[in-house]
Phi, psi and omega in degrees: 000131179276148176286148173302144184296151170072008184237140174243120183256124183046048190224131172223174181297325184259357184207127177232089183298323185299323180290325178294313185294325184303327181290343183260354184090192186252153177283142174228150183301141178273125179300148182299321180297318179294320178297320178297321179294319179298316180295323178296313179298318179298321178296318179295316179298319181296317180296315179297324178293319178296319181282349183055039182196152174265004183296330174303331178273310184296327179297318181287326176295319179296320178295324179292323183278313188250352181082184180291131178291135181244320182247104179232146171300137185299321179294319178295317180298319180293320179294318179293323178294321177296318179295320178296322178295320179295316179295321178299317179297314180299312185294324185273336181254334185081010178262111186278063178297144184281323182229166179292323178298320178296320178298319180292325177293321177296321178296316179298317180298319181296323179289316182293332183253009177056043177239133180284159176297328177294323176297319179294317179297326183293338179281351177064226181279006181275355176256122179279107185287337179286316180267350183056060177201159174288137181293149178301143180052044185281342180263119181288164183298147181300331178297319179293323177293325176294320176297324178296318177297321178296318179296322177298316181297312181295322178295321179295316178298315179299320180293322178297315178298320179297320179292326177296315176301318186295322184266352185277143175257009178248151179271129179275113185224170170208160181287155187297336180276009177084021180290173185307146178286148178208155178269120188254129167239180182289347183238352185207160175227107185258118176303144187261312189269005173212148185279097178227165178287152179285142172277119183261156180300326181288344177284349185275355183281334184256197181280143177278111182244177182294329180298315180292321180296315181293320184291321186265336183085357176274149172281170180298322178294318180293322177298319179296321179291318179295320177297327175296323178295318180300335182273355181294140184293321185262023183300316183299314179294319178301314181295315180299315180296319181292321178297319178296320178294320179294321178296316179297316180300316180296322179291329182284323184267344181303316179301328179293316177297319180296316182297307182294326177295316180291321178297317179292321178296319178297318179298313181293320184293313181295322178294318179295317180295320179293318178297318179295316180296317179300319177296319180293317180296317179295323179294320180292324178296318180293317182295319182273348180055035177206163181277128177286157175292084192267355180229160179292340182297333181270359181253144178291146177282125182269126180292145183298333182271351182285152177064000000 
């Protein structure tokens, strides 16, 4: 099938998205049941990642196979309960403590320094859980935080454009000479970057006058070229195929925008949370004119069996 004359679809000298997408096939709607299954699996993976363990799954599988355990060695039962408590702490706070004793020391530090567990979790890996203190030089340079904000902005814009492509039933095209972009259907051409009326196929029957030029934003030459496109025999098939390719492309690149956006957001968030916590701790030291119990060395070691 030949392309309609005078039009370049998703095409520039250095990039031809349509040719890339053709190699992957076409996008098709995802059934709601399949989407629900994907979200369920993603939720289970997220919980196991937070708990840093597969035991939330293996425990339930064991109960399904062998039922509730009734006769257990007391030492084994105590060890399993401690492990379950540690996983519960990790999953609910997001603080990946290695042992239960380490988790209890972090809890004590949070109480002594008037910092919530959520505040500690927000600092990410910048909080030393062994020493119970913020790591040296834990706040990155402001320039890097600015780059993270820029990456968040660009990722958000890219994701918005991808979602627009995904839900649109019109093909986003422009003329080969680089003229304004417009959304093309078999009956209309709607300018995208400025609010103008759509050029309709029925407008091509008469004379091109200033009223039509002003209303649509196209020049007389561009109107003539778009009208030539409306007369193409395979225009309907061309638009449908291009819309399918655009939908597939948007579905394919959206995860990349989401991934880089979330990574940049995490970098900016942990730095901001660490900077805020550091400011609060320094302020309390000045107000009390004494050193706060800022390390685990000053805290008693809590036995795993205590409490």
